[in-house]
Structure formats: structure tokens, C-alpha cells
Short mmCIF file of C-alpha atoms and ligand atoms in Angstrom, two decimals:
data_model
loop_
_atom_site.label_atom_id
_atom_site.label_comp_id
_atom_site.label_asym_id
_atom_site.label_seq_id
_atom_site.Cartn_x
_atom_site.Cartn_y
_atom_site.Cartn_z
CA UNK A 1 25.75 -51.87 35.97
CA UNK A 2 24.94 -49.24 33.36
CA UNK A 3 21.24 -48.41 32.71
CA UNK A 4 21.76 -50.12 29.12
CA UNK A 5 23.14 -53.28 30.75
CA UNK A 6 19.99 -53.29 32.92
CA UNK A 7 17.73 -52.99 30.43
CA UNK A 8 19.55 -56.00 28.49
CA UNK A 9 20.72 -53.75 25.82
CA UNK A 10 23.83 -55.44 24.19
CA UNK A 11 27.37 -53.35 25.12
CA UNK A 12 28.36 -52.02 21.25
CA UNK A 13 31.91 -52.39 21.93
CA UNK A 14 34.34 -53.73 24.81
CA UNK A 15 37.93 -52.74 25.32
CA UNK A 16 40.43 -54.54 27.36
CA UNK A 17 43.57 -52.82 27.88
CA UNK A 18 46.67 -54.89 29.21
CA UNK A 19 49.50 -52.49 30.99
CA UNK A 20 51.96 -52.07 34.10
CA UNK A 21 50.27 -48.79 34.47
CA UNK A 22 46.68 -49.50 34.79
CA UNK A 23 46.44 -46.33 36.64
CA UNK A 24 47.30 -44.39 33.73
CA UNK A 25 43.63 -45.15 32.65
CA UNK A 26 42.36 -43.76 35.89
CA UNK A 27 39.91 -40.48 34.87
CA UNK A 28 40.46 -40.13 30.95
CA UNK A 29 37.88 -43.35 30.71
CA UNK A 30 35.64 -41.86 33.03
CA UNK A 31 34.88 -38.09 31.04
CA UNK A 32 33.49 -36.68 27.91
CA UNK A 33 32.29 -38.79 25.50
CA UNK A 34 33.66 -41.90 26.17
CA UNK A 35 32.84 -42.02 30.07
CA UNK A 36 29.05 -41.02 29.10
CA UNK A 37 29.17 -43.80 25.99
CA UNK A 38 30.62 -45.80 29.18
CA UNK A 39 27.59 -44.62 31.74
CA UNK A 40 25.20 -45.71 28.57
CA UNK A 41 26.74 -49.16 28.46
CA UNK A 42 27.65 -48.85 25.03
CA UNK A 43 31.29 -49.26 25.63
CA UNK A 44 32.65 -51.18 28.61
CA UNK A 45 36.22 -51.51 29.72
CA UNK A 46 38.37 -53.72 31.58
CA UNK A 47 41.81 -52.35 32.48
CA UNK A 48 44.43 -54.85 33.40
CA UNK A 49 47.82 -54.76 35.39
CA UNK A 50 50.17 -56.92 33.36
CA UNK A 51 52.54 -57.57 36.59
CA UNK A 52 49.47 -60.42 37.48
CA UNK A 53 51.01 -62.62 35.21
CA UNK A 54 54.57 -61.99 36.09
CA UNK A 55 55.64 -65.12 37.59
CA UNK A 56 58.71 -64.36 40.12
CA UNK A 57 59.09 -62.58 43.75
CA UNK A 58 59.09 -59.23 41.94
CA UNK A 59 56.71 -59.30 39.62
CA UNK A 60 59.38 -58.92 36.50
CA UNK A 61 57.99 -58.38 33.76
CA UNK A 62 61.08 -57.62 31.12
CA UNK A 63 64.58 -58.99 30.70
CA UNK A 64 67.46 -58.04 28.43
CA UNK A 65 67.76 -58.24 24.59
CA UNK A 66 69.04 -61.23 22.98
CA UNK A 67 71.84 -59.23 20.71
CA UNK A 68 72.56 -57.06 22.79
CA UNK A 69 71.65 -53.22 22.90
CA UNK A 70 70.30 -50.43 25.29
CA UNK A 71 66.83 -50.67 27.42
CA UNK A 72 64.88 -53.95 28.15
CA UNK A 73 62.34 -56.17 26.24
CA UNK A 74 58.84 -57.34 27.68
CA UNK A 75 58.68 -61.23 28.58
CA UNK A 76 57.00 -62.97 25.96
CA UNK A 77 55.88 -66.04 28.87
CA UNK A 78 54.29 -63.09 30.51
CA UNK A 79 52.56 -61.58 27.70
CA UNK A 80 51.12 -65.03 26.33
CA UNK A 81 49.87 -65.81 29.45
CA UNK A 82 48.01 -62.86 30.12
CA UNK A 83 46.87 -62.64 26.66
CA UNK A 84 45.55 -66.13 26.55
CA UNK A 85 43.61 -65.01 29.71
CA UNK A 86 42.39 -62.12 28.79
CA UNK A 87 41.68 -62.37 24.80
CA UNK A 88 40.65 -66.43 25.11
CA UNK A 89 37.11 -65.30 25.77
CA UNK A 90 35.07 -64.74 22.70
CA UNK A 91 35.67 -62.86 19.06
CA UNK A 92 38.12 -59.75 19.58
CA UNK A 93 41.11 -57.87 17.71
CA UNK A 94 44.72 -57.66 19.50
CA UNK A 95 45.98 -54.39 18.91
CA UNK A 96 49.72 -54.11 19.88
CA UNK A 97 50.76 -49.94 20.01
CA UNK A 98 53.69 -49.20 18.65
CA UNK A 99 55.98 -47.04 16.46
CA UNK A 100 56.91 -49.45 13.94
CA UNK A 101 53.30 -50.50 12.97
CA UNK A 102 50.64 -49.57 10.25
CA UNK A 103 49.71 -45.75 10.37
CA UNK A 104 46.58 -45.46 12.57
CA UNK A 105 43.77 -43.58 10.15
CA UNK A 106 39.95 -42.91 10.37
CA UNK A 107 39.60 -45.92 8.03
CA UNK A 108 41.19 -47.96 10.70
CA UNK A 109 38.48 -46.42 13.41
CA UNK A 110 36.08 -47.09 11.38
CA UNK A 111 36.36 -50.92 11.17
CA UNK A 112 37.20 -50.70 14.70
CA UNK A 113 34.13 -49.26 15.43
CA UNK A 114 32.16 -52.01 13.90
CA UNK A 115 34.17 -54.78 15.90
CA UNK A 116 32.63 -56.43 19.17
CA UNK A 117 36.27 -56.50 21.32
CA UNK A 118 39.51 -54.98 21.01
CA UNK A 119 42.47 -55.70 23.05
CA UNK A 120 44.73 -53.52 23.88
CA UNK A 121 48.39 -54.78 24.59
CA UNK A 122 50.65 -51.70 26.10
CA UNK A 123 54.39 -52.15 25.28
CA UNK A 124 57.16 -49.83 27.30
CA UNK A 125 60.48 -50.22 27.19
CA UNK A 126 62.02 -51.56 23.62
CA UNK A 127 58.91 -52.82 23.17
CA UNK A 128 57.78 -56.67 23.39
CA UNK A 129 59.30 -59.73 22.33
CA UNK A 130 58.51 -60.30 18.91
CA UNK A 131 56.76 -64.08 19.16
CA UNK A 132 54.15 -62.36 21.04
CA UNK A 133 52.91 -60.77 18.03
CA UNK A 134 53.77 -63.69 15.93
CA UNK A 135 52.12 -66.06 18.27
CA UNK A 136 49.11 -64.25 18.83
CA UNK A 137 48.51 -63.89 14.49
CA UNK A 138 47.68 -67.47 14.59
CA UNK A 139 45.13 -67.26 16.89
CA UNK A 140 43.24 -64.07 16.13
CA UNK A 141 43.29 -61.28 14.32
CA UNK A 142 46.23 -58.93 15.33
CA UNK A 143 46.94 -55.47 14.24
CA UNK A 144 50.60 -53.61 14.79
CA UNK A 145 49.25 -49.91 14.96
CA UNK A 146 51.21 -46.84 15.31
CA UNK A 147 50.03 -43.27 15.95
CA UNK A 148 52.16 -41.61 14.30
CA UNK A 149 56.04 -40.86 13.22
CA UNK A 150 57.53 -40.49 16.72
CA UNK A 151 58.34 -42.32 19.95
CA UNK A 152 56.23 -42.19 22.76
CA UNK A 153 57.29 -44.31 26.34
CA UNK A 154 54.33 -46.49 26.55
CA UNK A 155 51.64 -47.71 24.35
CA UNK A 156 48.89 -46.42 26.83
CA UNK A 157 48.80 -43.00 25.44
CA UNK A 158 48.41 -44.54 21.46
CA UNK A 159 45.49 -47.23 23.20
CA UNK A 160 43.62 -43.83 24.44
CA UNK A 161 43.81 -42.53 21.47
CA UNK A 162 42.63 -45.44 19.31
CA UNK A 163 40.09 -46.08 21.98
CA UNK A 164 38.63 -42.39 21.59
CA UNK A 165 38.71 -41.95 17.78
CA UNK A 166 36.58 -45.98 17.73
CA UNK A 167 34.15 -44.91 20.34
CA UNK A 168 32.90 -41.62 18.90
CA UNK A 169 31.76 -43.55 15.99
CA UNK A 170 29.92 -45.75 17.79
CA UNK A 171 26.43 -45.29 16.61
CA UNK A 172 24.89 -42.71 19.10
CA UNK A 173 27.81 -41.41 20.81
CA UNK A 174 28.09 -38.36 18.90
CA UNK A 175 25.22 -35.82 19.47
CA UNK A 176 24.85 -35.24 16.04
CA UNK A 177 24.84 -38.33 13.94
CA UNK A 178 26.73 -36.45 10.76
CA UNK A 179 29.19 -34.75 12.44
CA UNK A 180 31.39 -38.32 11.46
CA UNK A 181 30.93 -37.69 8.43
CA UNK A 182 31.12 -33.54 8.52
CA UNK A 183 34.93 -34.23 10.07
CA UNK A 184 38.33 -34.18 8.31
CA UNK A 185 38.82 -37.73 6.44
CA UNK A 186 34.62 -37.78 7.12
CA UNK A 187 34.72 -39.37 3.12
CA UNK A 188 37.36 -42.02 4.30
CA UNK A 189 35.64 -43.30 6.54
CA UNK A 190 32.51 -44.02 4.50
CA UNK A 191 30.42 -42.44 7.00
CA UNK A 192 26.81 -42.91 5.45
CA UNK A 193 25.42 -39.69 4.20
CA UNK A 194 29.32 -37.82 4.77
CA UNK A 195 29.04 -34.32 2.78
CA UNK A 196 31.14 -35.03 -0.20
CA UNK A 197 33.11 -31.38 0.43
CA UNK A 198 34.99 -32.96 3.16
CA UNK A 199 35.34 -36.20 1.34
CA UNK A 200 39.45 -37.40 1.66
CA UNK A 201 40.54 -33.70 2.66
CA UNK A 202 41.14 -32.21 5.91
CA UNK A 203 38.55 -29.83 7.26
CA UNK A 204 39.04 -25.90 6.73
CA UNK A 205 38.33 -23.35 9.77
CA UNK A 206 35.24 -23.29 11.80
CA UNK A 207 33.27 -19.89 13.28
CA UNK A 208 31.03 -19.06 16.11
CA UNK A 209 29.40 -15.85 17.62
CA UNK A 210 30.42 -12.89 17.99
CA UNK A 211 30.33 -11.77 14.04
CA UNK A 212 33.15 -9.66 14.90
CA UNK A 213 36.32 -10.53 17.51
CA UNK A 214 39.39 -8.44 17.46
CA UNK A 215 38.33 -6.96 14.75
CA UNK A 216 38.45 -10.38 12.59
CA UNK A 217 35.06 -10.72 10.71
CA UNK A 218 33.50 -14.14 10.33
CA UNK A 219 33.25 -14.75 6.72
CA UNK A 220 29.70 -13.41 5.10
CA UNK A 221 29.38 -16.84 3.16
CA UNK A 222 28.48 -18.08 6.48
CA UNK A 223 25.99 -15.62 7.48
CA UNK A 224 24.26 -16.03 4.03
CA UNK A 225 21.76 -18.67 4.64
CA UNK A 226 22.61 -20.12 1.22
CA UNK A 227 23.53 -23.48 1.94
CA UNK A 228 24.70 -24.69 -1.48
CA UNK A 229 27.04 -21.90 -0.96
CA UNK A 230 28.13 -22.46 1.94
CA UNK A 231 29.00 -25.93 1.29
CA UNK A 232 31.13 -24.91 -1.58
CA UNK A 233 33.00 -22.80 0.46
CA UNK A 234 33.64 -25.09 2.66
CA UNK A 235 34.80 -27.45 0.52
CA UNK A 236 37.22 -24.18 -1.17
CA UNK A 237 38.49 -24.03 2.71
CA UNK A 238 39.38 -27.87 3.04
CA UNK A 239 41.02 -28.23 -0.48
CA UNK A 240 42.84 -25.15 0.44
CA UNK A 241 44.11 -25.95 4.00
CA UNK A 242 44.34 -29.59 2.59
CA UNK A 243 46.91 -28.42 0.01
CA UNK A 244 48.83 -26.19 2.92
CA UNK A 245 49.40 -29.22 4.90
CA UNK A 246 48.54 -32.41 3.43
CA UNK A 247 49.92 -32.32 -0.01
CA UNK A 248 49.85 -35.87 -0.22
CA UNK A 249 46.26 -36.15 0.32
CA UNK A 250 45.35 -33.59 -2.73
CA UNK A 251 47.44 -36.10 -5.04
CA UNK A 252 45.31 -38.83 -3.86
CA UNK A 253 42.32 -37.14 -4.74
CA UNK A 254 39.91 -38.29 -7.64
CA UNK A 255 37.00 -36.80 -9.69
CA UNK A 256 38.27 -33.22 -9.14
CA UNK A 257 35.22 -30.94 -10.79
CA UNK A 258 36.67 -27.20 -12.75
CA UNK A 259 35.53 -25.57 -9.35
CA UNK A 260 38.17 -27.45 -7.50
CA UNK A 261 40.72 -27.34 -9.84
CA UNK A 262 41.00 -23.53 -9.72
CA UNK A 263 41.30 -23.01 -5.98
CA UNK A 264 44.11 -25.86 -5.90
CA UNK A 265 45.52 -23.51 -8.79
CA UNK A 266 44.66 -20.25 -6.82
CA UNK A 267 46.45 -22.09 -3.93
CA UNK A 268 49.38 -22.98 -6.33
CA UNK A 269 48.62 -26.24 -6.20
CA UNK A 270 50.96 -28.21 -7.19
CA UNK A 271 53.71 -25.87 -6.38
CA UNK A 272 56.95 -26.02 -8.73
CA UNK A 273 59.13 -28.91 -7.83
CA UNK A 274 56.04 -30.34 -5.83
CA UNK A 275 56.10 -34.22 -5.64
CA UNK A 276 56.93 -37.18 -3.50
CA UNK A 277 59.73 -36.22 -1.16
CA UNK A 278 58.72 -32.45 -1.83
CA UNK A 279 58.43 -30.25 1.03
CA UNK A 280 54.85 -29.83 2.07
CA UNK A 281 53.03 -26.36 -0.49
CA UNK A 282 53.41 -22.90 1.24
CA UNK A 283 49.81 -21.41 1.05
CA UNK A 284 47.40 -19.76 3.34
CA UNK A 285 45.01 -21.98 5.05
CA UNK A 286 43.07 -19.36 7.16
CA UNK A 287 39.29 -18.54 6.38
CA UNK A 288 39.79 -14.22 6.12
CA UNK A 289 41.70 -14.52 3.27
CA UNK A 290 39.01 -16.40 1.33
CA UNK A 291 36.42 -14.29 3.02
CA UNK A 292 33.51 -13.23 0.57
N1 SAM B 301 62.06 -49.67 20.38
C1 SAM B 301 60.79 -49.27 19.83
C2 SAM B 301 61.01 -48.74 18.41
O1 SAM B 301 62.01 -48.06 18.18
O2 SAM B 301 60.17 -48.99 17.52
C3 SAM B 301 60.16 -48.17 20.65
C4 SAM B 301 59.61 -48.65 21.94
S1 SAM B 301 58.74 -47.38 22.79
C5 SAM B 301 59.99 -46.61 23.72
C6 SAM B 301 57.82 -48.25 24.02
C7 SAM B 301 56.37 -48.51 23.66
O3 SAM B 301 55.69 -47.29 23.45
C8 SAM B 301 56.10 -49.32 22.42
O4 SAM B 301 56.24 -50.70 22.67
C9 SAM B 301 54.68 -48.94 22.11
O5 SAM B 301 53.78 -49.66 22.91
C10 SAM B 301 54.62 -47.49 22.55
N2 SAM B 301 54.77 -46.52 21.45
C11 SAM B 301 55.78 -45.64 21.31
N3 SAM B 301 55.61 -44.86 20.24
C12 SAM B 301 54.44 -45.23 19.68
C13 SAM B 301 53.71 -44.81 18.53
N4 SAM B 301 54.16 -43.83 17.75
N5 SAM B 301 52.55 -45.43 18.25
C14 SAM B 301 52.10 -46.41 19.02
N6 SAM B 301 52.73 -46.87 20.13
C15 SAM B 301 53.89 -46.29 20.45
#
């Protein structure tokens, strides 16, 4: 029992994570922020092995696709029974990993974050039989989530990830309670008092001692003391690296003031030809060539 649980502090969040490879989870929920937000008992897990629902000699836990095709599908009798199990108890989200699922964002963490229970069910394979998902949507809320535009073997890796980006905004996790808000996307995720010069942009370089390494100078903005400076350079940083590599986030962007307009212009921002289905602007996104 963590010292939070002993003192009858409520646990902020749970996570129960379904899988045939519950040791996968062995040491990553044990280190760094999340095992000390797990030592606090403001995050508790519960990681289970999916074969204790399977319900033959061998513990099978997939067959083979109705319509033929390569690789094999998880059981949906398994699935449902574990999930009944396992998410029956109490107010929680299913989240079901996978490729072919809503983009996972900070948003996303964000309302994750504020959520008692998620559930974690890890798909390998072709993934699992689609009534699961459907059956489960009747019964509680249920989110399809992918981490991003390729195919990974299992869904344990995406539930780490999900897991990691929700529990660092967990209030108190993070040492310093802006640093939410100080991150890329820190304005999409409506982190209270967020700087606005990071608000929907990516976040531009970041410095620390010595002055000088390699001969590469840290740029004298920083060293200034002038913090309304410094915060506009930032901001010139993110729009800038923003515009290198996340083109489609600049369009989205509102309530652009002169100041911004002419560094996305200094950039080349838009580029000629730039537009959906345009490849991503060619500009520099390192600090030295911004350097004051
Ligand atoms: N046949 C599936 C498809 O093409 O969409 C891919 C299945 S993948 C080999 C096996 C499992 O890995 C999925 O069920 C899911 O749990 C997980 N997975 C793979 N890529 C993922 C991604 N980008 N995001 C989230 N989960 C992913």
C-alpha cells in the first residue's frame, strides 16, 4: 500500500491493462515519473494476462479470419469475458490500441487525465474481432486510439504511451506545475495558466550550461534576463520550427499578431505551392540561426 493509500488519500487515476504479455509491463511502470506517481498512490495499476479467460487446454486465445486472409484474429468470447470482468467494476473508459483508430493528441491526454479508470485492451495479431468494440460501445464509453501512422505488433507499446502522456498531467506529478502548459501543444491542452507562445505550436530548442559547447553559443536572448523578450523569442522559435515540420498546425492557427506574421514570412511561410497534400516547408528550425 502506497503512503497516499494509507493516509486515505483517493488514487487520481487507475489503469488496467488487458494483454498476453503482461510481462511486457514489467519495469517501465515501476520508473520515472509514473513509478514515483505510482509509489505516491496517485496512479495504481493492474496488469492482466488475457490467456485467464481463454477457455480450452491451451489457453487459445485467437482463431482464423472469417474471409479469409493472412495472420489470426483475437476471440471475441475471450475478450468479452475478460472485459466484463475486469471493466464491470465501477465508471472507466475502454481504450482499444490500434492503427486504424482516432489520432492520439494532448487533447486526448488531457481528458484522460481527468478520468477515474481507463482500460487498456492490447490487440496483437490482425487485431480483435470487431463485436468486441461494438459490444463494449453499449456499455461504456470506448475509444479506438492510434499512436500514430504505422504498425506496431502489439498494442502494449501504444497503452505505455497513452498511459505516460495521461499520468504526467495528473495534478502533482510534474515537478513544476506549468511545465504542461510550457510543452509543445501546452495551448491544446488547455492547461490553466499555459504561456500563450507555445499555444497550438510545437516547442522550439531548449539550452543549458555551458554558454559555449563546441563552439555553439547559447543564444544571448536567453542570457538577457528580459523575460518579455525572452518569451517572444520563444514563441519566434516554435512558430518557426512549427512551420519546418508541422505545416498543418501553422494553418490551423488563429489570431496571428504582425510579430508572428513576419517570422512565418521570414520562414517562407507558406512556401509556394504550400497546401493540403503539400510536402511539409523547408526552413531552418535550429535556435543559432535566430540567435540575437
Ligand atoms: N491489422 C491491423 C491493421 O492493419 O490495422 C494491424 C494489427 S497490429 C499488427 C496488432 C495490434 O498492434 C493492434 O491490434 C493494436 O493493438 C496494436 N497497434 C499496432 N499499431 C498501432 C498503432 N499505430 N497505434 C495503436 N496500436 C497499434
Amino acid at each position: 500500500m502506497s503512503e497516499a493509500q494509507r493516509r486515505g488519500d483517493a488514487v487520481r487515476l487507475r489503469v488496467d491493462i488487458v494483454t498476453i504479455f503482461p510481462a511486457y509491463f514489467n519495469g517501465p511502470l515501476d520508473v520515472s515519473l509514473i513509478g514515483k506517481a505510482a509509489a505516491r498512490g496517485d496512479i495504481e495499476f493492474a496488469v492482466h494476462d488475457l490467456r485467464r479467460w481463454a477457455r480450452d487446454a491451451h489457453r487459445t486465445v485467437d482463431d482464423m479470419p472469417f474471409g479469409g486472409g493472412p495472420g489470426m484474429v483475437m476471440k471475441p468470447d475471450v475478450w468479452g469475458d475478460a472485459l466484463d470482468d475486469i471493466a464491470g467494476a465501477g465508471p472507466a473508459t475502454l481504450v482499444v490500441p490500434t492503427p486504424s483508430g482516432l489520432p492520439f493528441s494532448q487533447e486526448l491526454a488531457a481528458r484522460y487525465a481527468a478520468q477515474p479508470r481507463l482500460v487498456f485492451a492490447c490487440g496483437r495479431y490482425e487485431g480483435i474481432d470487431g463485436r468486441v468494440v461494438e459490444a463494449m460501445r453499449a456499455r461504456m464509453p470506448t475509444d479506438e486510439i492510434s499512436i500514430g501512422d504505422y504498425v506496431l505488433a502489439g498494442g502494449e507499446a501504444a497503452a505505455l504511451v497513452i498511459t505516460e502522456a495521461v499520468a504526467r498531467l495528473l495534478p502533482g506529478v510534474l515537478g513544476n506545475a506549468s511545465s504542461a502548459g510550457d510543452d509543445s501543444f501546452g495551448g491544446a491542452a488547455g492547461a490553466a495558466g499555459g504561456p500563450r507562445y507555445m499555444c497550438g505550436l510545437v516547442e522550439g530548442p531548449v539550452y543549458t550550461r555551458p554558454r559555449s559547447w563546441r563552439g555553439h553559443e547559447v543564444p544571448g536572448v536567453l542570457l538577457s534576463g528580459d523575460h518579455a523578450a525572452i518569451a517572444r523569442w520563444r514563441r519566434d522559435m516554435a512558430l518557426r520550427r512549427t512551420a519546418a515540420y508541422r505545416p498543418d498546425l501553422i494553418r490551423a492557427l488563429r489570431d496571428l499578431d504582425p510579430r508572428d506574421q513576419q517570422v512565418l514570412a521570414e520562414a517562407g511561410f507558406p512556401a509556394a505551392g504550400d497546401g493540403p497534400g503539400a510536402p511539409p516547408a523547408r526552413f531552418p528550425v535550429g535556435g543559432e540561426d535566430m540567435a540575437h
